[in-house]
PDB file of C-alpha atoms in Angstrom:
ATOM      1  CA  MET A   1      -2.688  -6.599  -7.283  1.00 93.00           C
ATOM      2  CA  SER A   2      -4.079  -6.786 -10.618  1.00 96.00           C
ATOM      3  CA  MET A   3      -3.661  -7.153 -14.169  1.00 96.00           C
ATOM      4  CA  GLY A   4      -3.577  -3.464 -14.993  1.00 97.00           C
ATOM      5  CA  GLU A   5      -0.489  -3.147 -12.251  1.00 96.00           C
ATOM      6  CA  LEU A   6       1.195  -5.629 -13.908  1.00 97.00           C
ATOM      7  CA  MET A   7       0.548  -4.091 -17.451  1.00 97.00           C
ATOM      8  CA  ILE A   8       1.640  -0.927 -16.647  1.00 95.00           C
ATOM      9  CA  ALA A   9       4.777  -2.223 -14.586  1.00 96.00           C
ATOM     10  CA  ILE A  10       6.123  -4.324 -17.294  1.00 97.00           C
ATOM     11  CA  LYS A  11       5.657  -0.992 -19.625  1.00 97.00           C
ATOM     12  CA  ALA A  12       7.594   1.123 -17.238  1.00 95.00           C
ATOM     13  CA  GLY A  13      10.261  -0.874 -18.043  1.00 97.00           C
ATOM     14  CA  ILE A  14      10.152  -3.418 -14.498  1.00 97.00           C
ATOM     15  CA  ASN A  15      11.909  -6.624 -15.363  1.00 97.00           C
ATOM     16  CA  PRO A  16       9.395  -9.488 -14.905  1.00 97.00           C
ATOM     17  CA  GLN A  17      12.025 -11.450 -12.566  1.00 96.00           C
ATOM     18  CA  LYS A  18      11.239  -8.823 -10.507  1.00 95.00           C
ATOM     19  CA  ILE A  19       7.364  -8.747 -10.035  1.00 97.00           C
ATOM     20  CA  VAL A  20       5.727 -11.038  -7.773  1.00 97.00           C
ATOM     21  CA  PHE A  21       1.677 -10.818  -7.931  1.00 97.00           C
ATOM     22  CA  SER A  22      -0.225 -10.998  -4.818  1.00 94.00           C
ATOM     23  CA  GLY A  23      -4.500 -11.176  -4.191  1.00 92.00           C
ATOM     24  CA  VAL A  24      -7.118 -12.916  -3.088  1.00 92.00           C
ATOM     25  CA  GLY A  25      -8.867 -12.119  -6.218  1.00 94.00           C
ATOM     26  CA  LYS A  26      -6.901 -13.206  -9.249  1.00 97.00           C
ATOM     27  CA  THR A  27      -9.128 -14.052 -12.268  1.00 97.00           C
ATOM     28  CA  SER A  28      -8.205 -16.699 -14.544  1.00 97.00           C
ATOM     29  CA  SER A  29      -7.722 -14.435 -17.349  1.00 97.00           C
ATOM     30  CA  GLU A  30      -4.954 -12.620 -14.387  1.00 98.00           C
ATOM     31  CA  ILE A  31      -3.393 -15.497 -13.997  1.00 98.00           C
ATOM     32  CA  ALA A  32      -3.287 -17.073 -17.350  1.00 98.00           C
ATOM     33  CA  TYR A  33      -1.801 -13.520 -17.963  1.00 98.00           C
ATOM     34  CA  ALA A  34       0.773 -13.158 -15.482  1.00 98.00           C
ATOM     35  CA  ILE A  35       1.955 -17.095 -16.309  1.00 98.00           C
ATOM     36  CA  ASP A  36       2.670 -15.707 -20.241  1.00 97.00           C
ATOM     37  CA  LYS A  37       4.889 -12.838 -18.861  1.00 97.00           C
ATOM     38  CA  LYS A  38       6.908 -15.104 -16.943  1.00 97.00           C
ATOM     39  CA  ILE A  39       7.200 -13.022 -13.657  1.00 98.00           C
ATOM     40  CA  LEU A  40       8.942 -13.717 -10.643  1.00 97.00           C
ATOM     41  CA  LEU A  41       6.115 -15.999  -8.614  1.00 97.00           C
ATOM     42  CA  ILE A  42       2.660 -15.569  -8.268  1.00 97.00           C
ATOM     43  CA  ASN A  43       1.846 -15.626  -4.490  1.00 96.00           C
ATOM     44  CA  ALA A  44      -1.206 -17.693  -4.081  1.00 96.00           C
ATOM     45  CA  GLU A  45      -4.044 -17.350  -1.268  1.00 95.00           C
ATOM     46  CA  SER A  46      -5.927 -19.660  -1.246  1.00 93.00           C
ATOM     47  CA  LYS A  47      -6.715 -24.178  -2.100  1.00 94.00           C
ATOM     48  CA  SER A  48      -8.792 -23.020  -5.115  1.00 96.00           C
ATOM     49  CA  GLU A  49      -6.628 -20.305  -6.519  1.00 96.00           C
ATOM     50  CA  ILE A  50      -3.650 -22.991  -6.540  1.00 97.00           C
ATOM     51  CA  GLU A  51      -6.197 -25.386  -8.209  1.00 97.00           C
ATOM     52  CA  GLU A  52      -7.033 -22.657 -10.962  1.00 98.00           C
ATOM     53  CA  ILE A  53      -3.210 -21.693 -11.250  1.00 97.00           C
ATOM     54  CA  ASN A  54      -2.655 -25.670 -11.568  1.00 97.00           C
ATOM     55  CA  ARG A  55      -5.075 -26.000 -14.426  1.00 98.00           C
ATOM     56  CA  ILE A  56      -4.068 -22.735 -16.384  1.00 98.00           C
ATOM     57  CA  ALA A  57      -0.586 -24.423 -16.293  1.00 98.00           C
ATOM     58  CA  LYS A  58      -1.828 -28.048 -17.664  1.00 97.00           C
ATOM     59  CA  LEU A  59      -3.723 -26.125 -20.515  1.00 97.00           C
ATOM     60  CA  LYS A  60      -0.189 -24.266 -21.238  1.00 97.00           C
ATOM     61  CA  LYS A  61       1.932 -26.591 -20.656  1.00 96.00           C
ATOM     62  CA  LYS A  62       4.122 -25.276 -18.348  1.00 96.00           C
ATOM     63  CA  LYS A  63       5.516 -25.376 -15.216  1.00 97.00           C
ATOM     64  CA  VAL A  64       4.449 -22.031 -13.113  1.00 97.00           C
ATOM     65  CA  GLN A  65       6.539 -20.097 -10.137  1.00 97.00           C
ATOM     66  CA  ILE A  66       4.353 -19.770  -7.250  1.00 97.00           C
ATOM     67  CA  GLY A  67       4.814 -18.827  -3.427  1.00 96.00           C
ATOM     68  CA  ILE A  68       1.564 -19.615  -0.720  1.00 96.00           C
ATOM     69  CA  ARG A  69       0.955 -16.469   1.483  1.00 95.00           C
ATOM     70  CA  LEU A  70       0.816 -17.427   5.224  1.00 94.00           C
ATOM     71  CA  ASN A  71      -1.427 -15.705   7.647  1.00 90.00           C
ATOM     72  CA  PRO A  72       0.801 -15.355  10.460  1.00 86.00           C
ATOM     73  CA  ASN A  73      -1.925 -13.837  12.891  1.00 80.00           C
ATOM     74  CA  THR A  74       0.688 -11.449  13.880  1.00 72.00           C
ATOM     75  CA  ASP A  75      -1.274  -8.314  15.013  1.00 66.00           C
ATOM     76  CA  ALA A  76       1.125  -5.244  13.199  1.00 59.00           C
ATOM     77  CA  LYS A  77      -0.187  -2.494  15.898  1.00 60.00           C
ATOM     78  CA  THR A  78      -1.758  -0.653  13.031  1.00 62.00           C
ATOM     79  CA  LEU A  79      -4.927   1.200  11.651  1.00 58.00           C
ATOM     80  CA  SER A  80      -7.903  -1.868  11.779  1.00 62.00           C
ATOM     81  CA  GLN A  81      -8.429  -1.022   8.039  1.00 59.00           C
ATOM     82  CA  ILE A  82      -4.945  -1.371   6.997  1.00 54.00           C
ATOM     83  CA  SER A  83      -4.530  -4.994   8.715  1.00 54.00           C
ATOM     84  CA  THR A  84      -3.297  -7.988   6.670  1.00 55.00           C
ATOM     85  CA  GLY A  85      -1.742 -10.574   8.770  1.00 53.00           C
ATOM     86  CA  LYS A  86      -4.423 -11.367  11.720  1.00 58.00           C
ATOM     87  CA  LYS A  87      -6.658 -14.264  11.515  1.00 63.00           C
ATOM     88  CA  GLU A  88      -9.642 -12.571  11.094  1.00 68.00           C
ATOM     89  CA  ASN A  89      -8.316 -10.720   7.834  1.00 69.00           C
ATOM     90  CA  LYS A  90      -8.710 -12.286   4.466  1.00 76.00           C
ATOM     91  CA  PHE A  91      -5.205 -12.386   3.274  1.00 80.00           C
ATOM     92  CA  GLY A  92      -3.517 -15.560   3.006  1.00 89.00           C
ATOM     93  CA  VAL A  93      -3.603 -18.761   5.014  1.00 92.00           C
ATOM     94  CA  ASN A  94      -3.439 -20.361   8.322  1.00 91.00           C
ATOM     95  CA  GLU A  95      -0.878 -23.042   9.267  1.00 90.00           C
ATOM     96  CA  LYS A  96      -2.311 -26.090   8.572  1.00 92.00           C
ATOM     97  CA  THR A  97      -4.344 -25.195   5.115  1.00 93.00           C
ATOM     98  CA  PHE A  98      -0.571 -24.037   3.952  1.00 94.00           C
ATOM     99  CA  LEU A  99       0.883 -27.346   4.993  1.00 94.00           C
ATOM    100  CA  LYS A 100      -2.143 -28.886   3.162  1.00 94.00           C
ATOM    101  CA  LEU A 101      -1.109 -26.682   0.056  1.00 95.00           C
ATOM    102  CA  PHE A 102       2.457 -27.436   0.805  1.00 94.00           C
ATOM    103  CA  GLU A 103       1.666 -31.299   0.071  1.00 94.00           C
ATOM    104  CA  TYR A 104      -0.508 -30.617  -2.764  1.00 94.00           C
ATOM    105  CA  CYS A 105       2.273 -28.279  -5.069  1.00 94.00           C
ATOM    106  CA  LYS A 106       4.815 -31.157  -4.038  1.00 92.00           C
ATOM    107  CA  ASN A 107       2.203 -33.805  -6.034  1.00 93.00           C
ATOM    108  CA  SER A 108       2.191 -31.598  -8.943  1.00 95.00           C
ATOM    109  CA  LYS A 109       3.995 -31.360 -11.999  1.00 95.00           C
ATOM    110  CA  ASN A 110       3.040 -28.020 -13.084  1.00 97.00           C
ATOM    111  CA  ILE A 111       3.511 -25.814 -10.078  1.00 97.00           C
ATOM    112  CA  ASN A 112       7.042 -25.058  -8.642  1.00 97.00           C
ATOM    113  CA  LEU A 113       6.610 -23.621  -4.864  1.00 97.00           C
ATOM    114  CA  ARG A 114       9.499 -21.344  -4.922  1.00 96.00           C
ATOM    115  CA  CYS A 115       8.108 -18.499  -2.103  1.00 96.00           C
ATOM    116  CA  LEU A 116       6.667 -18.405   1.675  1.00 96.00           C
ATOM    117  CA  SER A 117       5.159 -14.821   1.674  1.00 95.00           C
ATOM    118  CA  VAL A 118       3.295 -13.233   4.126  1.00 94.00           C
ATOM    119  CA  HIS A 119       2.537  -9.153   4.808  1.00 91.00           C
ATOM    120  CA  ILE A 120       1.005  -8.219   8.253  1.00 88.00           C
ATOM    121  CA  GLY A 121      -0.047  -4.551   7.581  1.00 86.00           C
ATOM    122  CA  SER A 122       0.413  -1.658   6.531  1.00 86.00           C
ATOM    123  CA  GLN A 123       1.851   2.100   8.260  1.00 89.00           C
ATOM    124  CA  ILE A 124       3.994  -0.591  10.886  1.00 91.00           C
ATOM    125  CA  LEU A 125       6.647   1.734  13.095  1.00 92.00           C
ATOM    126  CA  ASP A 126       7.397  -0.883  15.645  1.00 92.00           C
ATOM    127  CA  HIS A 127      10.279  -3.675  14.389  1.00 93.00           C
ATOM    128  CA  LYS A 128       8.633  -6.067  17.468  1.00 93.00           C
ATOM    129  CA  PRO A 129       5.626  -7.362  15.185  1.00 92.00           C
ATOM    130  CA  TYR A 130       8.313  -7.968  12.162  1.00 93.00           C
ATOM    131  CA  GLU A 131      10.048 -10.370  14.800  1.00 94.00           C
ATOM    132  CA  ARG A 132       7.053 -11.980  15.959  1.00 93.00           C
ATOM    133  CA  MET A 133       6.456 -12.788  11.857  1.00 93.00           C
ATOM    134  CA  LEU A 134       9.677 -14.123  11.623  1.00 95.00           C
ATOM    135  CA  ASN A 135       9.332 -16.446  14.560  1.00 94.00           C
ATOM    136  CA  VAL A 136       5.861 -17.734  13.234  1.00 93.00           C
ATOM    137  CA  ILE A 137       7.827 -18.155   9.509  1.00 95.00           C
ATOM    138  CA  ALA A 138      10.763 -20.266  11.080  1.00 95.00           C
ATOM    139  CA  LYS A 139       8.206 -22.451  12.925  1.00 94.00           C
ATOM    140  CA  ILE A 140       6.267 -23.378   9.496  1.00 94.00           C
ATOM    141  CA  ILE A 141       9.777 -24.207   7.575  1.00 95.00           C
ATOM    142  CA  ASN A 142      10.854 -26.316  10.013  1.00 94.00           C
ATOM    143  CA  LYS A 143       7.938 -28.310  10.028  1.00 94.00           C
ATOM    144  CA  THR A 144       7.962 -28.598   5.874  1.00 93.00           C
ATOM    145  CA  ARG A 145      11.681 -29.223   5.896  1.00 91.00           C
ATOM    146  CA  HIS A 146      11.302 -27.494   2.752  1.00 92.00           C
ATOM    147  CA  LYS A 147      13.909 -25.208   1.494  1.00 93.00           C
ATOM    148  CA  PHE A 148      11.911 -22.088  -0.347  1.00 96.00           C
ATOM    149  CA  GLU A 149      14.269 -20.233  -2.550  1.00 97.00           C
ATOM    150  CA  PHE A 150      12.566 -17.038  -1.431  1.00 97.00           C
ATOM    151  CA  ILE A 151      11.375 -15.890   1.794  1.00 97.00           C
ATOM    152  CA  ASP A 152       8.960 -12.831   0.976  1.00 96.00           C
ATOM    153  CA  LEU A 153       8.360 -10.410   3.698  1.00 95.00           C
ATOM    154  CA  GLY A 154       5.856  -8.227   2.095  1.00 93.00           C
ATOM    155  CA  GLY A 155       6.299  -4.722   3.311  1.00 92.00           C
ATOM    156  CA  GLY A 156       4.236  -2.377   5.159  1.00 91.00           C
ATOM    157  CA  MET A 157       7.120  -0.151   6.379  1.00 93.00           C
ATOM    158  CA  GLY A 158       5.878   2.865   7.571  1.00 92.00           C
ATOM    159  CA  ILE A 159       6.669   6.823   7.370  1.00 92.00           C
ATOM    160  CA  SER A 160       5.769   9.785   9.216  1.00 90.00           C
ATOM    161  CA  TYR A 161       3.008  11.371   8.650  1.00 90.00           C
ATOM    162  CA  ASP A 162       3.135  13.671  11.909  1.00 84.00           C
ATOM    163  CA  ASN A 163       5.937  15.594  13.472  1.00 75.00           C
ATOM    164  CA  SER A 164       6.789  13.103  16.160  1.00 78.00           C
ATOM    165  CA  GLY A 165       9.147  11.845  13.817  1.00 76.00           C
ATOM    166  CA  LYS A 166       8.983   8.908  15.081  1.00 84.00           C
ATOM    167  CA  ILE A 167      10.293   6.348  12.210  1.00 88.00           C
ATOM    168  CA  LEU A 168      10.857   2.321  12.080  1.00 92.00           C
ATOM    169  CA  ASN A 169      14.059   0.965  13.821  1.00 94.00           C
ATOM    170  CA  TYR A 170      15.154  -0.520  10.854  1.00 95.00           C
ATOM    171  CA  LYS A 171      18.717  -1.604  12.383  1.00 97.00           C
ATOM    172  CA  LYS A 172      17.131  -3.745  15.018  1.00 96.00           C
ATOM    173  CA  TYR A 173      14.591  -5.260  12.053  1.00 96.00           C
ATOM    174  CA  SER A 174      17.901  -5.684  10.120  1.00 96.00           C
ATOM    175  CA  LEU A 175      19.526  -7.529  12.407  1.00 97.00           C
ATOM    176  CA  ALA A 176      16.035  -9.906  13.118  1.00 96.00           C
ATOM    177  CA  ILE A 177      16.618 -10.923   9.654  1.00 96.00           C
ATOM    178  CA  GLN A 178      19.750 -11.841   9.519  1.00 97.00           C
ATOM    179  CA  LYS A 179      19.391 -13.573  12.130  1.00 96.00           C
ATOM    180  CA  PHE A 180      16.395 -15.547  10.229  1.00 96.00           C
ATOM    181  CA  LEU A 181      18.830 -15.834   7.592  1.00 96.00           C
ATOM    182  CA  LYS A 182      21.651 -17.732   9.380  1.00 95.00           C
ATOM    183  CA  ASN A 183      19.132 -20.902  10.033  1.00 94.00           C
ATOM    184  CA  TYR A 184      17.354 -20.310   6.426  1.00 93.00           C
ATOM    185  CA  LYS A 185      19.405 -19.606   3.059  1.00 89.00           C
ATOM    186  CA  SER A 186      16.924 -17.544   1.364  1.00 95.00           C
ATOM    187  CA  LYS A 187      16.294 -15.182  -0.806  1.00 97.00           C
ATOM    188  CA  ILE A 188      14.733 -11.749   0.809  1.00 97.00           C
ATOM    189  CA  ILE A 189      11.917 -10.100  -0.716  1.00 96.00           C
ATOM    190  CA  PHE A 190      10.589  -6.302   0.183  1.00 93.00           C
ATOM    191  CA  GLU A 191       7.481  -4.639  -1.220  1.00 91.00           C
ATOM    192  CA  PRO A 192       8.809  -1.495   0.538  1.00 91.00           C
ATOM    193  CA  GLY A 193       6.215   0.952  -1.568  1.00 90.00           C
ATOM    194  CA  ARG A 194       4.725   3.450   0.851  1.00 92.00           C
ATOM    195  CA  SER A 195       8.516   3.855   2.484  1.00 93.00           C
ATOM    196  CA  ILE A 196      10.190   5.000  -0.538  1.00 93.00           C
ATOM    197  CA  VAL A 197       6.914   6.929  -2.340  1.00 94.00           C
ATOM    198  CA  GLY A 198       5.054   8.196   0.714  1.00 95.00           C
ATOM    199  CA  ASN A 199       6.705  11.323   1.667  1.00 93.00           C
ATOM    200  CA  THR A 200       7.616  12.590  -1.831  1.00 94.00           C
ATOM    201  CA  GLY A 201       4.839  13.344  -3.033  1.00 96.00           C
ATOM    202  CA  THR A 202       2.299  16.677  -2.155  1.00 97.00           C
ATOM    203  CA  LEU A 203      -1.406  18.019  -2.459  1.00 98.00           C
ATOM    204  CA  ILE A 204      -1.543  21.329  -3.884  1.00 98.00           C
ATOM    205  CA  SER A 205      -5.291  23.091  -3.075  1.00 98.00           C
ATOM    206  CA  ARG A 206      -6.478  26.371  -3.466  1.00 98.00           C
ATOM    207  CA  VAL A 207      -8.892  27.768  -0.680  1.00 98.00           C
ATOM    208  CA  ILE A 208     -11.943  28.520  -2.904  1.00 98.00           C
ATOM    209  CA  TYR A 209     -14.204  29.708   0.227  1.00 98.00           C
ATOM    210  CA  ILE A 210     -13.550  30.428   4.003  1.00 98.00           C
ATOM    211  CA  LYS A 211     -17.186  29.860   6.001  1.00 97.00           C
ATOM    212  CA  ASP A 212     -17.585  31.286   9.529  1.00 96.00           C
ATOM    213  CA  SER A 213     -19.348  29.050  11.824  1.00 94.00           C
ATOM    214  CA  GLU A 214     -19.907  29.699  15.909  1.00 90.00           C
ATOM    215  CA  ARG A 215     -17.177  27.606  16.597  1.00 92.00           C
ATOM    216  CA  LYS A 216     -14.793  27.369  14.138  1.00 96.00           C
ATOM    217  CA  LYS A 217     -14.103  28.496  10.320  1.00 97.00           C
ATOM    218  CA  PHE A 218     -14.534  26.264   7.357  1.00 98.00           C
ATOM    219  CA  ILE A 219     -11.775  26.810   5.195  1.00 98.00           C
ATOM    220  CA  ILE A 220     -13.161  24.868   1.939  1.00 98.00           C
ATOM    221  CA  LEU A 221     -10.722  23.738  -0.817  1.00 98.00           C
ATOM    222  CA  ASP A 222     -10.461  22.692  -4.255  1.00 98.00           C
ATOM    223  CA  ALA A 223      -9.266  19.441  -3.398  1.00 98.00           C
ATOM    224  CA  ALA A 224     -11.600  16.411  -2.424  1.00 98.00           C
ATOM    225  CA  MET A 225     -11.732  13.165  -0.889  1.00 98.00           C
ATOM    226  CA  ASN A 226     -11.722  12.131  -4.306  1.00 98.00           C
ATOM    227  CA  ASP A 227      -8.478  13.261  -4.674  1.00 98.00           C
ATOM    228  CA  LEU A 228      -7.549  12.074  -1.001  1.00 98.00           C
ATOM    229  CA  ILE A 229      -9.410   9.462   0.334  1.00 97.00           C
ATOM    230  CA  ARG A 230      -7.015   8.688   3.552  1.00 95.00           C
ATOM    231  CA  PRO A 231      -9.017  10.836   5.539  1.00 96.00           C
ATOM    232  CA  ALA A 232     -12.177   9.803   4.671  1.00 95.00           C
ATOM    233  CA  LEU A 233     -11.324   5.975   4.882  1.00 93.00           C
ATOM    234  CA  TYR A 234      -9.021   5.215   7.018  1.00 88.00           C
ATOM    235  CA  GLY A 235      -9.186   8.321   9.462  1.00 91.00           C
ATOM    236  CA  ALA A 236      -5.576   9.477   8.547  1.00 92.00           C
ATOM    237  CA  GLN A 237      -4.640  12.704   9.060  1.00 93.00           C
ATOM    238  CA  HIS A 238      -2.127  14.707   6.660  1.00 96.00           C
ATOM    239  CA  LYS A 239      -0.093  17.641   7.713  1.00 96.00           C
ATOM    240  CA  ILE A 240      -1.121  21.105   5.997  1.00 97.00           C
ATOM    241  CA  LEU A 241       1.083  23.816   5.144  1.00 97.00           C
ATOM    242  CA  PRO A 242       0.290  27.225   4.300  1.00 97.00           C
ATOM    243  CA  SER A 243       2.431  27.598   0.448  1.00 96.00           C
ATOM    244  CA  ILE A 244       3.811  31.286   2.451  1.00 95.00           C
ATOM    245  CA  LYS A 245       4.134  31.811   6.083  1.00 95.00           C
ATOM    246  CA  THR A 246       3.320  34.623   7.794  1.00 94.00           C
ATOM    247  CA  ASN A 247       3.025  35.240  11.525  1.00 92.00           C
ATOM    248  CA  LYS A 248      -0.712  35.746  12.156  1.00 95.00           C
ATOM    249  CA  ASN A 249      -2.496  32.594  13.676  1.00 96.00           C
ATOM    250  CA  SER A 250      -6.132  32.100  13.466  1.00 95.00           C
ATOM    251  CA  LYS A 251      -8.586  32.569  16.736  1.00 94.00           C
ATOM    252  CA  LYS A 252     -10.798  29.754  15.269  1.00 96.00           C
ATOM    253  CA  THR A 253     -10.590  26.177  14.710  1.00 97.00           C
ATOM    254  CA  TYR A 254      -9.963  25.614  10.989  1.00 98.00           C
ATOM    255  CA  GLU A 255     -11.469  22.583   9.609  1.00 98.00           C
ATOM    256  CA  PHE A 256     -10.345  21.984   6.299  1.00 98.00           C
ATOM    257  CA  VAL A 257     -12.794  20.443   4.060  1.00 98.00           C
ATOM    258  CA  GLY A 258     -13.564  19.750   0.523  1.00 98.00           C
ATOM    259  CA  PRO A 259     -16.489  20.208  -1.844  1.00 98.00           C
ATOM    260  CA  ILE A 260     -18.029  16.810  -1.866  1.00 97.00           C
ATOM    261  CA  CYS A 261     -21.668  16.385  -1.088  1.00 94.00           C
ATOM    262  CA  GLU A 262     -20.528  14.174   1.811  1.00 94.00           C
ATOM    263  CA  SER A 263     -19.783  15.137   5.663  1.00 94.00           C
ATOM    264  CA  THR A 264     -16.650  13.108   5.393  1.00 95.00           C
ATOM    265  CA  ASP A 265     -15.081  15.230   2.925  1.00 97.00           C
ATOM    266  CA  LYS A 266     -12.669  16.501   5.280  1.00 97.00           C
ATOM    267  CA  PHE A 267      -9.276  16.537   5.590  1.00 97.00           C
ATOM    268  CA  ILE A 268      -8.068  17.776   9.298  1.00 97.00           C
ATOM    269  CA  ALA A 269      -9.075  20.275  12.111  1.00 97.00           C
ATOM    270  CA  LEU A 270      -6.349  22.913  13.348  1.00 96.00           C
ATOM    271  CA  LYS A 271      -6.197  25.053  16.450  1.00 95.00           C
ATOM    272  CA  LYS A 272      -3.863  28.255  15.401  1.00 94.00           C
ATOM    273  CA  PHE A 273      -3.456  27.890  11.960  1.00 97.00           C
ATOM    274  CA  GLN A 274      -1.835  30.255   9.977  1.00 97.00           C
ATOM    275  CA  GLN A 275      -4.777  32.598   9.130  1.00 97.00           C
ATOM    276  CA  LEU A 276      -5.623  32.079   5.355  1.00 98.00           C
ATOM    277  CA  LYS A 277      -7.837  34.171   2.790  1.00 97.00           C
ATOM    278  CA  GLU A 278      -9.568  32.921  -0.154  1.00 98.00           C
ATOM    279  CA  LYS A 279      -7.623  32.230  -2.924  1.00 98.00           C
ATOM    280  CA  ASP A 280      -4.769  30.950  -0.748  1.00 98.00           C
ATOM    281  CA  ILE A 281      -2.789  28.118  -1.625  1.00 98.00           C
ATOM    282  CA  ILE A 282      -2.111  25.148   1.055  1.00 98.00           C
ATOM    283  CA  VAL A 283       0.000  22.085   0.765  1.00 98.00           C
ATOM    284  CA  MET A 284      -0.805  18.615   1.782  1.00 98.00           C
ATOM    285  CA  CYS A 285       2.462  16.530   2.533  1.00 97.00           C
ATOM    286  CA  ASP A 286       3.038  12.721   2.553  1.00 96.00           C
ATOM    287  CA  VAL A 287       0.602  11.880  -0.148  1.00 97.00           C
ATOM    288  CA  GLY A 288       2.655   9.687  -2.114  1.00 96.00           C
ATOM    289  CA  ALA A 289       1.238   6.525  -1.464  1.00 94.00           C
ATOM    290  CA  TYR A 290      -2.245   6.006  -1.489  1.00 94.00           C
ATOM    291  CA  GLY A 291      -2.414   9.153  -3.077  1.00 95.00           C
ATOM    292  CA  MET A 292      -3.492   9.749  -6.635  1.00 95.00           C
ATOM    293  CA  SER A 293      -3.748   6.026  -6.792  1.00 94.00           C
ATOM    294  CA  LEU A 294      -6.713   5.909  -5.021  1.00 96.00           C
ATOM    295  CA  ALA A 295      -8.358   8.924  -6.515  1.00 97.00           C
ATOM    296  CA  SER A 296     -11.634   8.468  -8.159  1.00 97.00           C
ATOM    297  CA  ASN A 297     -14.231  10.242 -10.501  1.00 97.00           C
ATOM    298  CA  TYR A 298     -16.864  10.646  -7.481  1.00 97.00           C
ATOM    299  CA  ASN A 299     -19.250  13.694  -8.312  1.00 96.00           C
ATOM    300  CA  LEU A 300     -17.764  13.813 -11.881  1.00 96.00           C
ATOM    301  CA  ARG A 301     -14.770  15.381 -10.453  1.00 97.00           C
ATOM    302  CA  THR A 302     -11.788  15.449 -12.713  1.00 97.00           C
ATOM    303  CA  LYS A 303      -8.618  14.095 -11.504  1.00 96.00           C
ATOM    304  CA  PRO A 304      -5.601  16.753 -11.091  1.00 96.00           C
ATOM    305  CA  ILE A 305      -2.432  17.372 -13.094  1.00 97.00           C
ATOM    306  CA  GLU A 306       0.927  15.318 -11.728  1.00 97.00           C
ATOM    307  CA  ILE A 307       4.101  17.146 -11.779  1.00 97.00           C
ATOM    308  CA  LEU A 308       7.454  15.005 -11.131  1.00 96.00           C
ATOM    309  CA  ILE A 309      10.075  17.792  -9.712  1.00 95.00           C
ATOM    310  CA  LYS A 310      14.070  16.849  -9.773  1.00 93.00           C
ATOM    311  CA  GLY A 311      15.922  19.397  -9.105  1.00 94.00           C
ATOM    312  CA  SER A 312      15.320  21.825 -11.176  1.00 96.00           C
ATOM    313  CA  LYS A 313      13.364  20.106 -14.267  1.00 97.00           C
ATOM    314  CA  ILE A 314       9.165  19.895 -14.274  1.00 97.00           C
ATOM    315  CA  LYS A 315       8.167  16.919 -15.576  1.00 97.00           C
ATOM    316  CA  ILE A 316       4.166  16.623 -16.361  1.00 97.00           C
ATOM    317  CA  ILE A 317       3.494  12.441 -15.629  1.00 92.00           C
ATOM    318  CA  LYS A 318      -0.416  12.959 -16.273  1.00 94.00           C
ATOM    319  CA  LYS A 319      -2.065  15.712 -18.014  1.00 96.00           C
ATOM    320  CA  ARG A 320      -5.186  16.986 -15.976  1.00 96.00           C
ATOM    321  CA  GLN A 321      -8.299  15.262 -16.768  1.00 96.00           C
ATOM    322  CA  LYS A 322     -10.974  17.045 -18.913  1.00 97.00           C
ATOM    323  CA  HIS A 323     -14.658  16.766 -17.970  1.00 96.00           C
ATOM    324  CA  LYS A 324     -14.928  15.939 -21.806  1.00 96.00           C
ATOM    325  CA  ASP A 325     -12.246  12.833 -20.805  1.00 91.00           C
ATOM    326  CA  LEU A 326     -15.349  11.668 -18.950  1.00 93.00           C
ATOM    327  CA  ILE A 327     -18.549  12.502 -20.872  1.00 93.00           C
TER     328      ILE A 327
END
């Protein structure tokens, strides 16, 4: 989604031929960098962007592999803030524009259109929106009569953030893709991010103070919305667990909050939570996706240490930030 992500992916040893560069606002320098690194695809999202890719490709005397991102106007029935496939969203182009851009690419000597790309949203737990998306893709392919080497179906596969255990029915999604591939012999690209890393991450926090009010108790943590912004940004809820279990529950509702000067700096309110004491440690679950990647230094707070645990081995991925690093 940015030159920074592209640079870090390559530095991490990812084969450039497995990298797709998406996003509605790629700058000229980002496009030039992606071309130089010979990545698999630049997935373009507007006429202006394709014209800019074409201009830079001409200057470099190269033929650039691209995809065009279609907006299939498919409602993924997820949070409105993370919907990306409806006509009112900023992502991709509609069918009419797609067909015009297809003709533009056909007539360009510096662009090779290899991919039709879609991505309808995030945290999807129902296979039916994906089925509707595949139907829209099929109609477009029939109209272009073009053999797309790749169909990039995006990602969005959700994880269970609560105790409901509801997950996407991968078998039904797989069957829909197999049915699609009987008619269209393309390679499928997935961008499965959250479904791989989402529930591998936890945020460990300490209770600084417990502040009693008339109807509830504020559990004031040393973690805040700068460390995990999803609850403030989307109203998302993450399970919270005590690090040591006891059998005593609180009579009052616990509201877990951070120390930042914002009323939205709160994580969740829970009834009948285990009784906590100041200095206790709690664990916030499923922060592997959009946890540290969305963290900031708001209120000039330092970012926490990142630790990888694999079996009995513990490795520091990123050192704890210090104020002298920021100031």
